Amino acid sequence: MNQSFDIAVVGATGTVGETLVQILEERDFPVANLHLLASSESAGHSVPFRGKNVRVREVDEFDFSKVQLVFFAAGPAVTLSFAPRASAAGCMVIDLSGALPSEQAPQVVPEANGEVLASLKKPFQVSSPSASATTLAVVLAPLRGLLDLQRVNLTASLAVSAQGREAVTELARQTAELLNVRPLEPKFFDRQMAFNLLAQVGTPDAQGHTLLEKRLVRELREVMAQPLLKISVTCIQAPVFFGDSFSVTLQSAKAIDLAAVNAALESAPGVELVEAGDYPTPVGDAVGQDVVYVGRVRTGVDDPAELNLWLTSDNVRKGAALNAVQVAELLIKGLA
């Protein structure tokens, strides 16, 4: 389209924010002026964009009337503080933190429920789901017509980058210390992360479920438009810098046509189906890519109505930043 937009990215110095800026450039998004915003601690840094270094400024001092579109790629508290100001200034808001209620800012994954955007009214507010919910929705969406889906059981092995740059640095430090036979003192994580698996990501509630697990269930139900879908999820922290992986079991009410499932995944947007006998990994396949990789597609050992999948994707790129930019692309297309 010929129209261009003045855009702000809040949280521009974080792992997701920097990747979002990179994707805006890669996809030739119609940016007129780009404003990079962050906390006072990060103000003064610069991020490359279209051959120039764009200086990061404090979000506290920003006048949102200068832009038409704002990405919120910081934490929930930042979104709750500044999204109302952005909306009051008439900005389109795309939030990646999960802070806004669905009635106000619906969860959207373009490959799964992009049609939701057509019903929105100005000023547009949209939520880009958690990376885990986005990954699962991209794969489940093309299977909706094939499965009478009753239940989803999944174990999510999550990369440390979901917790930000400090977590990435901590994993690197722990790895170096252990390889050099030095005493290990955990700092960011509450115990050894390198060469280890942690059975939960975040603090569990009284029922034993973490905030991330409950968010994943809520967002996946919304994106799939199945509010009563039974979902069982366990999120574990894996000693991986980038790239989430999922072991997924889908329970259907009827026997599954495996050939039809493979055909649907083969042709689905945003999905890369790995040939039978092989399987994808975060490091070897997903990191830096714009698709969700799917492998080990098989029915249950003794249940033809059970479907098992292995998924992996770049949590920062595909799961977070790219999805937000794709949502923005659909929004501005609707303005044309």
PDB file of C-alpha atoms in Angstrom, residues 48-301:
ATOM      1  CA  PRO A  48      19.679  -0.386  13.778  1.00  0.00           C
ATOM      2  CA  PHE A  49      16.872   0.200  11.274  1.00  0.00           C
ATOM      3  CA  ARG A  50      17.210   0.716   7.514  1.00  0.00           C
ATOM      4  CA  GLY A  51      20.893   1.506   7.631  1.00  0.00           C
ATOM      5  CA  LYS A  52      20.687   3.946  10.523  1.00  0.00           C
ATOM      6  CA  ASN A  53      20.939   3.694  14.293  1.00  0.00           C
ATOM      7  CA  VAL A  54      17.704   4.865  15.892  1.00  0.00           C
ATOM      8  CA  ARG A  55      18.113   6.275  19.376  1.00  0.00           C
ATOM      9  CA  VAL A  56      15.929   4.849  22.142  1.00  0.00           C
ATOM     10  CA  ARG A  57      13.996   7.374  24.223  1.00  0.00           C
ATOM     11  CA  GLU A  58      12.133   7.209  27.521  1.00  0.00           C
ATOM     12  CA  VAL A  59       8.547   6.045  27.179  1.00  0.00           C
ATOM     13  CA  ASP A  60       7.515   8.246  30.118  1.00  0.00           C
ATOM     14  CA  GLU A  61       8.131  11.398  28.093  1.00  0.00           C
ATOM     15  CA  PHE A  62       6.672  10.281  24.759  1.00  0.00           C
ATOM     16  CA  ASP A  63       3.751  12.022  23.079  1.00  0.00           C
ATOM     17  CA  PHE A  64       1.716   9.208  21.493  1.00  0.00           C
ATOM     18  CA  SER A  65      -0.127  11.658  19.240  1.00  0.00           C
ATOM     19  CA  LYS A  66       3.028  11.559  17.070  1.00  0.00           C
ATOM     20  CA  VAL A  67       2.312   7.991  15.893  1.00  0.00           C
ATOM     21  CA  GLN A  68      -0.530   5.938  14.453  1.00  0.00           C
ATOM     22  CA  LEU A  69       0.577   2.472  15.630  1.00  0.00           C
ATOM     23  CA  VAL A  70       2.222   1.276  18.856  1.00  0.00           C
ATOM     24  CA  PHE A  71       3.687  -2.139  19.620  1.00  0.00           C
ATOM     25  CA  PHE A  72       3.941  -2.917  23.337  1.00  0.00           C
ATOM     26  CA  ALA A  73       6.780  -5.441  23.691  1.00  0.00           C
ATOM     27  CA  ALA A  74       7.544  -4.849  27.357  1.00  0.00           C
ATOM     28  CA  GLY A  75       5.919  -6.286  30.492  1.00  0.00           C
ATOM     29  CA  PRO A  76       2.247  -6.133  31.535  1.00  0.00           C
ATOM     30  CA  ALA A  77       2.810  -3.211  33.905  1.00  0.00           C
ATOM     31  CA  VAL A  78       4.182  -1.085  31.065  1.00  0.00           C
ATOM     32  CA  THR A  79       1.215  -1.885  28.844  1.00  0.00           C
ATOM     33  CA  LEU A  80      -1.269  -1.069  31.591  1.00  0.00           C
ATOM     34  CA  SER A  81       0.500   2.239  32.241  1.00  0.00           C
ATOM     35  CA  PHE A  82       0.838   3.497  28.677  1.00  0.00           C
ATOM     36  CA  ALA A  83      -1.666   1.693  26.415  1.00  0.00           C
ATOM     37  CA  PRO A  84      -4.558   3.888  27.639  1.00  0.00           C
ATOM     38  CA  ARG A  85      -2.527   6.971  26.704  1.00  0.00           C
ATOM     39  CA  ALA A  86      -1.810   5.547  23.261  1.00  0.00           C
ATOM     40  CA  SER A  87      -5.458   4.661  22.647  1.00  0.00           C
ATOM     41  CA  ALA A  88      -6.607   8.070  23.869  1.00  0.00           C
ATOM     42  CA  ALA A  89      -4.291   9.587  21.255  1.00  0.00           C
ATOM     43  CA  GLY A  90      -6.016   7.523  18.551  1.00  0.00           C
ATOM     44  CA  CYS A  91      -3.222   4.980  18.075  1.00  0.00           C
ATOM     45  CA  MET A  92      -3.643   1.410  16.973  1.00  0.00           C
ATOM     46  CA  VAL A  93      -2.284  -0.749  19.826  1.00  0.00           C
ATOM     47  CA  ILE A  94      -0.776  -4.220  19.494  1.00  0.00           C
ATOM     48  CA  ASP A  95       0.127  -5.692  22.871  1.00  0.00           C
ATOM     49  CA  LEU A  96       2.430  -8.674  23.352  1.00  0.00           C
ATOM     50  CA  SER A  97       2.312  -8.782  27.155  1.00  0.00           C
ATOM     51  CA  GLY A  98      -1.104 -10.329  27.741  1.00  0.00           C
ATOM     52  CA  ALA A  99      -2.094  -7.433  29.999  1.00  0.00           C
ATOM     53  CA  LEU A 100      -5.249  -6.264  28.197  1.00  0.00           C
ATOM     54  CA  PRO A 101      -8.600  -8.061  28.609  1.00  0.00           C
ATOM     55  CA  SER A 102      -9.839  -9.967  25.573  1.00  0.00           C
ATOM     56  CA  GLU A 103     -13.032  -7.914  25.400  1.00  0.00           C
ATOM     57  CA  GLN A 104     -10.857  -4.860  24.868  1.00  0.00           C
ATOM     58  CA  ALA A 105      -8.015  -6.368  22.810  1.00  0.00           C
ATOM     59  CA  PRO A 106      -8.795  -9.801  21.303  1.00  0.00           C
ATOM     60  CA  GLN A 107      -6.036 -12.380  20.867  1.00  0.00           C
ATOM     61  CA  VAL A 108      -5.149 -12.794  17.181  1.00  0.00           C
ATOM     62  CA  VAL A 109      -2.977 -15.244  15.274  1.00  0.00           C
ATOM     63  CA  PRO A 110      -3.381 -14.415  11.562  1.00  0.00           C
ATOM     64  CA  GLU A 111      -3.068 -18.049  10.433  1.00  0.00           C
ATOM     65  CA  ALA A 112      -5.835 -19.083  12.854  1.00  0.00           C
ATOM     66  CA  ASN A 113      -8.336 -16.252  13.450  1.00  0.00           C
ATOM     67  CA  GLY A 114      -7.293 -13.214  11.433  1.00  0.00           C
ATOM     68  CA  GLU A 115     -10.927 -12.602  10.512  1.00  0.00           C
ATOM     69  CA  VAL A 116     -11.496 -11.260  14.033  1.00  0.00           C
ATOM     70  CA  LEU A 117      -9.843  -7.991  13.020  1.00  0.00           C
ATOM     71  CA  ALA A 118     -12.672  -7.145  10.613  1.00  0.00           C
ATOM     72  CA  SER A 119     -15.084  -6.660  13.528  1.00  0.00           C
ATOM     73  CA  LEU A 120     -12.890  -4.240  15.501  1.00  0.00           C
ATOM     74  CA  LYS A 121     -13.674  -0.577  15.900  1.00  0.00           C
ATOM     75  CA  LYS A 122     -11.291   2.363  16.203  1.00  0.00           C
ATOM     76  CA  PRO A 123      -9.058   2.906  18.026  1.00  0.00           C
ATOM     77  CA  PHE A 124      -7.935  -0.665  17.300  1.00  0.00           C
ATOM     78  CA  GLN A 125      -6.513  -2.681  20.185  1.00  0.00           C
ATOM     79  CA  VAL A 126      -5.237  -6.207  19.564  1.00  0.00           C
ATOM     80  CA  SER A 127      -3.300  -8.725  21.636  1.00  0.00           C
ATOM     81  CA  SER A 128      -0.612 -10.939  20.168  1.00  0.00           C
ATOM     82  CA  PRO A 129      -0.720 -14.123  22.291  1.00  0.00           C
ATOM     83  CA  SER A 130       2.134 -15.740  24.160  1.00  0.00           C
ATOM     84  CA  ALA A 131       4.675 -17.464  21.929  1.00  0.00           C
ATOM     85  CA  SER A 132       3.417 -20.878  23.062  1.00  0.00           C
ATOM     86  CA  ALA A 133      -0.226 -20.133  22.228  1.00  0.00           C
ATOM     87  CA  THR A 134       0.755 -18.686  18.854  1.00  0.00           C
ATOM     88  CA  THR A 135       2.811 -21.757  17.944  1.00  0.00           C
ATOM     89  CA  LEU A 136       0.047 -24.164  18.898  1.00  0.00           C
ATOM     90  CA  ALA A 137      -2.678 -22.154  17.147  1.00  0.00           C
ATOM     91  CA  VAL A 138      -0.714 -22.076  13.885  1.00  0.00           C
ATOM     92  CA  VAL A 139      -0.612 -25.888  13.884  1.00  0.00           C
ATOM     93  CA  LEU A 140      -4.067 -26.629  15.276  1.00  0.00           C
ATOM     94  CA  ALA A 141      -5.913 -24.235  12.957  1.00  0.00           C
ATOM     95  CA  PRO A 142      -5.499 -26.320   9.765  1.00  0.00           C
ATOM     96  CA  LEU A 143      -6.670 -29.433  11.662  1.00  0.00           C
ATOM     97  CA  ARG A 144      -9.987 -27.987  12.840  1.00  0.00           C
ATOM     98  CA  GLY A 145     -11.939 -29.421   9.939  1.00  0.00           C
ATOM     99  CA  LEU A 146     -10.398 -32.872  10.340  1.00  0.00           C
ATOM    100  CA  LEU A 147     -10.630 -33.465  14.080  1.00  0.00           C
ATOM    101  CA  ASP A 148     -13.564 -33.391  16.439  1.00  0.00           C
ATOM    102  CA  LEU A 149     -11.147 -32.081  19.026  1.00  0.00           C
ATOM    103  CA  GLN A 150     -11.975 -33.079  22.601  1.00  0.00           C
ATOM    104  CA  ARG A 151      -8.765 -32.489  24.522  1.00  0.00           C
ATOM    105  CA  VAL A 152      -5.241 -31.111  24.161  1.00  0.00           C
ATOM    106  CA  ASN A 153      -2.439 -32.444  26.362  1.00  0.00           C
ATOM    107  CA  LEU A 154       0.938 -30.796  26.004  1.00  0.00           C
ATOM    108  CA  THR A 155       4.340 -30.418  27.568  1.00  0.00           C
ATOM    109  CA  ALA A 156       6.053 -27.176  26.599  1.00  0.00           C
ATOM    110  CA  SER A 157       9.844 -27.096  26.807  1.00  0.00           C
ATOM    111  CA  LEU A 158      10.545 -23.381  26.840  1.00  0.00           C
ATOM    112  CA  ALA A 159      13.722 -21.482  25.976  1.00  0.00           C
ATOM    113  CA  VAL A 160      15.135 -19.098  28.562  1.00  0.00           C
ATOM    114  CA  SER A 161      14.878 -16.151  26.148  1.00  0.00           C
ATOM    115  CA  ALA A 162      11.162 -15.968  26.985  1.00  0.00           C
ATOM    116  CA  GLN A 163      12.294 -14.445  30.280  1.00  0.00           C
ATOM    117  CA  GLY A 164      14.451 -11.811  28.619  1.00  0.00           C
ATOM    118  CA  ARG A 165      18.067 -10.970  28.037  1.00  0.00           C
ATOM    119  CA  GLU A 166      19.023 -11.455  31.685  1.00  0.00           C
ATOM    120  CA  ALA A 167      17.940 -15.099  31.534  1.00  0.00           C
ATOM    121  CA  VAL A 168      19.978 -15.670  28.358  1.00  0.00           C
ATOM    122  CA  THR A 169      23.033 -14.146  30.032  1.00  0.00           C
ATOM    123  CA  GLU A 170      22.509 -16.310  33.121  1.00  0.00           C
ATOM    124  CA  LEU A 171      22.359 -19.543  31.104  1.00  0.00           C
ATOM    125  CA  ALA A 172      25.533 -18.557  29.257  1.00  0.00           C
ATOM    126  CA  ARG A 173      27.303 -17.737  32.532  1.00  0.00           C
ATOM    127  CA  GLN A 174      26.248 -20.965  34.219  1.00  0.00           C
ATOM    128  CA  THR A 175      27.333 -23.011  31.198  1.00  0.00           C
ATOM    129  CA  ALA A 176      30.771 -21.379  31.157  1.00  0.00           C
ATOM    130  CA  GLU A 177      31.257 -21.899  34.878  1.00  0.00           C
ATOM    131  CA  LEU A 178      30.366 -25.571  34.748  1.00  0.00           C
ATOM    132  CA  LEU A 179      32.522 -26.250  31.684  1.00  0.00           C
ATOM    133  CA  ASN A 180      35.435 -24.579  33.443  1.00  0.00           C
ATOM    134  CA  VAL A 181      34.812 -26.591  36.625  1.00  0.00           C
ATOM    135  CA  ARG A 182      34.072 -23.492  38.669  1.00  0.00           C
ATOM    136  CA  PRO A 183      31.568 -23.288  41.554  1.00  0.00           C
ATOM    137  CA  LEU A 184      28.080 -22.440  40.353  1.00  0.00           C
ATOM    138  CA  GLU A 185      26.013 -19.763  42.085  1.00  0.00           C
ATOM    139  CA  PRO A 186      22.538 -19.357  40.525  1.00  0.00           C
ATOM    140  CA  LYS A 187      21.396 -15.741  40.240  1.00  0.00           C
ATOM    141  CA  PHE A 188      18.496 -15.210  37.849  1.00  0.00           C
ATOM    142  CA  PHE A 189      17.134 -18.760  38.253  1.00  0.00           C
ATOM    143  CA  ASP A 190      16.621 -20.253  41.704  1.00  0.00           C
ATOM    144  CA  ARG A 191      18.815 -23.263  40.900  1.00  0.00           C
ATOM    145  CA  GLN A 192      21.148 -24.648  38.243  1.00  0.00           C
ATOM    146  CA  MET A 193      19.718 -24.029  34.758  1.00  0.00           C
ATOM    147  CA  ALA A 194      22.613 -25.153  32.576  1.00  0.00           C
ATOM    148  CA  PHE A 195      22.477 -28.863  31.654  1.00  0.00           C
ATOM    149  CA  ASN A 196      19.264 -29.157  33.649  1.00  0.00           C
ATOM    150  CA  LEU A 197      15.471 -29.072  33.334  1.00  0.00           C
ATOM    151  CA  LEU A 198      13.267 -27.048  35.673  1.00  0.00           C
ATOM    152  CA  ALA A 199       9.784 -28.462  36.198  1.00  0.00           C
ATOM    153  CA  GLN A 200       7.997 -25.117  36.266  1.00  0.00           C
ATOM    154  CA  VAL A 201       8.307 -21.659  34.725  1.00  0.00           C
ATOM    155  CA  GLY A 202       7.150 -19.112  37.259  1.00  0.00           C
ATOM    156  CA  THR A 203       5.456 -19.439  40.633  1.00  0.00           C
ATOM    157  CA  PRO A 204       2.513 -21.858  40.900  1.00  0.00           C
ATOM    158  CA  ASP A 205      -0.828 -20.901  42.413  1.00  0.00           C
ATOM    159  CA  ALA A 206      -2.622 -22.833  45.139  1.00  0.00           C
ATOM    160  CA  GLN A 207      -3.682 -25.451  42.593  1.00  0.00           C
ATOM    161  CA  GLY A 208      -0.128 -25.853  41.275  1.00  0.00           C
ATOM    162  CA  HIS A 209      -0.589 -24.025  37.957  1.00  0.00           C
ATOM    163  CA  THR A 210       1.701 -21.196  36.882  1.00  0.00           C
ATOM    164  CA  LEU A 211       0.568 -17.909  35.373  1.00  0.00           C
ATOM    165  CA  LEU A 212       2.120 -18.853  32.016  1.00  0.00           C
ATOM    166  CA  GLU A 213       0.271 -22.183  31.926  1.00  0.00           C
ATOM    167  CA  LYS A 214      -3.063 -20.521  32.667  1.00  0.00           C
ATOM    168  CA  ARG A 215      -2.370 -17.810  30.094  1.00  0.00           C
ATOM    169  CA  LEU A 216      -1.620 -20.422  27.436  1.00  0.00           C
ATOM    170  CA  VAL A 217      -4.896 -22.240  28.110  1.00  0.00           C
ATOM    171  CA  ARG A 218      -6.928 -19.028  28.036  1.00  0.00           C
ATOM    172  CA  GLU A 219      -5.335 -17.696  24.855  1.00  0.00           C
ATOM    173  CA  LEU A 220      -5.483 -20.965  22.935  1.00  0.00           C
ATOM    174  CA  ARG A 221      -9.163 -21.407  23.712  1.00  0.00           C
ATOM    175  CA  GLU A 222      -9.856 -17.882  22.495  1.00  0.00           C
ATOM    176  CA  VAL A 223      -7.847 -18.085  19.278  1.00  0.00           C
ATOM    177  CA  MET A 224      -9.358 -21.478  18.426  1.00  0.00           C
ATOM    178  CA  ALA A 225     -12.858 -20.190  19.331  1.00  0.00           C
ATOM    179  CA  GLN A 226     -13.365 -23.217  21.587  1.00  0.00           C
ATOM    180  CA  PRO A 227     -13.994 -21.795  25.065  1.00  0.00           C
ATOM    181  CA  LEU A 228     -14.767 -25.217  26.557  1.00  0.00           C
ATOM    182  CA  LEU A 229     -11.815 -27.082  25.046  1.00  0.00           C
ATOM    183  CA  LYS A 230     -10.073 -29.195  27.675  1.00  0.00           C
ATOM    184  CA  ILE A 231      -6.374 -28.350  27.775  1.00  0.00           C
ATOM    185  CA  SER A 232      -3.761 -29.854  30.056  1.00  0.00           C
ATOM    186  CA  VAL A 233      -0.390 -28.106  29.995  1.00  0.00           C
ATOM    187  CA  THR A 234       2.935 -28.346  31.775  1.00  0.00           C
ATOM    188  CA  CYS A 235       5.576 -25.708  31.018  1.00  0.00           C
ATOM    189  CA  ILE A 236       9.156 -26.670  31.808  1.00  0.00           C
ATOM    190  CA  GLN A 237      12.295 -24.555  31.518  1.00  0.00           C
ATOM    191  CA  ALA A 238      14.825 -26.089  29.143  1.00  0.00           C
ATOM    192  CA  PRO A 239      18.537 -25.149  28.965  1.00  0.00           C
ATOM    193  CA  VAL A 240      18.053 -23.684  25.491  1.00  0.00           C
ATOM    194  CA  PHE A 241      18.702 -20.057  24.550  1.00  0.00           C
ATOM    195  CA  PHE A 242      16.122 -19.681  21.754  1.00  0.00           C
ATOM    196  CA  GLY A 243      13.431 -21.990  20.408  1.00  0.00           C
ATOM    197  CA  ASP A 244      10.474 -23.614  22.179  1.00  0.00           C
ATOM    198  CA  SER A 245       9.489 -27.249  21.666  1.00  0.00           C
ATOM    199  CA  PHE A 246       6.207 -29.000  22.384  1.00  0.00           C
ATOM    200  CA  SER A 247       5.093 -32.586  22.792  1.00  0.00           C
ATOM    201  CA  VAL A 248       1.384 -32.458  21.916  1.00  0.00           C
ATOM    202  CA  THR A 249      -1.364 -35.061  22.153  1.00  0.00           C
ATOM    203  CA  LEU A 250      -4.736 -34.297  20.582  1.00  0.00           C
ATOM    204  CA  GLN A 251      -7.773 -36.394  21.437  1.00  0.00           C
ATOM    205  CA  SER A 252     -10.485 -36.569  18.803  1.00  0.00           C
ATOM    206  CA  ALA A 253     -13.976 -38.034  19.094  1.00  0.00           C
ATOM    207  CA  LYS A 254     -13.384 -40.189  16.044  1.00  0.00           C
ATOM    208  CA  ALA A 255     -10.622 -42.144  14.343  1.00  0.00           C
ATOM    209  CA  ILE A 256      -8.031 -39.900  12.715  1.00  0.00           C
ATOM    210  CA  ASP A 257      -7.195 -39.937   9.004  1.00  0.00           C
ATOM    211  CA  LEU A 258      -3.423 -39.590   9.248  1.00  0.00           C
ATOM    212  CA  ALA A 259      -2.961 -38.994   5.515  1.00  0.00           C
ATOM    213  CA  ALA A 260      -5.453 -36.109   5.638  1.00  0.00           C
ATOM    214  CA  VAL A 261      -3.693 -34.634   8.694  1.00  0.00           C
ATOM    215  CA  ASN A 262      -0.331 -34.710   6.921  1.00  0.00           C
ATOM    216  CA  ALA A 263      -1.845 -33.163   3.793  1.00  0.00           C
ATOM    217  CA  ALA A 264      -3.422 -30.351   5.832  1.00  0.00           C
ATOM    218  CA  LEU A 265      -0.171 -29.603   7.633  1.00  0.00           C
ATOM    219  CA  GLU A 266       1.799 -29.764   4.384  1.00  0.00           C
ATOM    220  CA  SER A 267      -0.294 -26.988   2.847  1.00  0.00           C
ATOM    221  CA  ALA A 268      -0.890 -24.869   5.961  1.00  0.00           C
ATOM    222  CA  PRO A 269       0.536 -21.325   6.078  1.00  0.00           C
ATOM    223  CA  GLY A 270       3.213 -20.884   8.700  1.00  0.00           C
ATOM    224  CA  VAL A 271       3.861 -24.636   9.034  1.00  0.00           C
ATOM    225  CA  GLU A 272       6.809 -26.724   7.840  1.00  0.00           C
ATOM    226  CA  LEU A 273       6.066 -30.464   7.985  1.00  0.00           C
ATOM    227  CA  VAL A 274       9.156 -32.642   8.433  1.00  0.00           C
ATOM    228  CA  GLU A 275       9.139 -35.922   6.541  1.00  0.00           C
ATOM    229  CA  ALA A 276       8.288 -39.122   8.383  1.00  0.00           C
ATOM    230  CA  GLY A 277      11.220 -40.690  10.201  1.00  0.00           C
ATOM    231  CA  ASP A 278      12.880 -37.337  10.842  1.00  0.00           C
ATOM    232  CA  TYR A 279      12.187 -34.667  13.463  1.00  0.00           C
ATOM    233  CA  PRO A 280      12.943 -30.950  13.870  1.00  0.00           C
ATOM    234  CA  THR A 281      14.970 -29.309  16.637  1.00  0.00           C
ATOM    235  CA  PRO A 282      15.142 -25.694  17.825  1.00  0.00           C
ATOM    236  CA  VAL A 283      18.835 -25.202  17.053  1.00  0.00           C
ATOM    237  CA  GLY A 284      18.992 -27.139  13.811  1.00  0.00           C
ATOM    238  CA  ASP A 285      15.737 -25.943  12.299  1.00  0.00           C
ATOM    239  CA  ALA A 286      13.563 -23.389  14.052  1.00  0.00           C
ATOM    240  CA  VAL A 287      15.798 -20.584  15.300  1.00  0.00           C
ATOM    241  CA  GLY A 288      15.738 -17.615  12.932  1.00  0.00           C
ATOM    242  CA  GLN A 289      12.876 -19.052  10.870  1.00  0.00           C
ATOM    243  CA  ASP A 290       9.343 -17.791  10.255  1.00  0.00           C
ATOM    244  CA  VAL A 291       7.488 -21.113  10.487  1.00  0.00           C
ATOM    245  CA  VAL A 292       6.516 -23.717  13.059  1.00  0.00           C
ATOM    246  CA  TYR A 293       8.198 -27.051  12.391  1.00  0.00           C
ATOM    247  CA  VAL A 294       6.107 -30.205  12.896  1.00  0.00           C
ATOM    248  CA  GLY A 295       7.386 -33.767  13.106  1.00  0.00           C
ATOM    249  CA  ARG A 296       6.668 -37.188  14.584  1.00  0.00           C
ATOM    250  CA  VAL A 297       3.049 -37.097  13.384  1.00  0.00           C
ATOM    251  CA  ARG A 298       1.427 -40.329  14.528  1.00  0.00           C
ATOM    252  CA  THR A 299      -1.720 -41.787  16.027  1.00  0.00           C
ATOM    253  CA  GLY A 300      -1.785 -43.387  19.465  1.00  0.00           C
ATOM    254  CA  VAL A 301      -0.181 -46.754  20.097  1.00  0.00           C
TER     255      VAL A 301
END
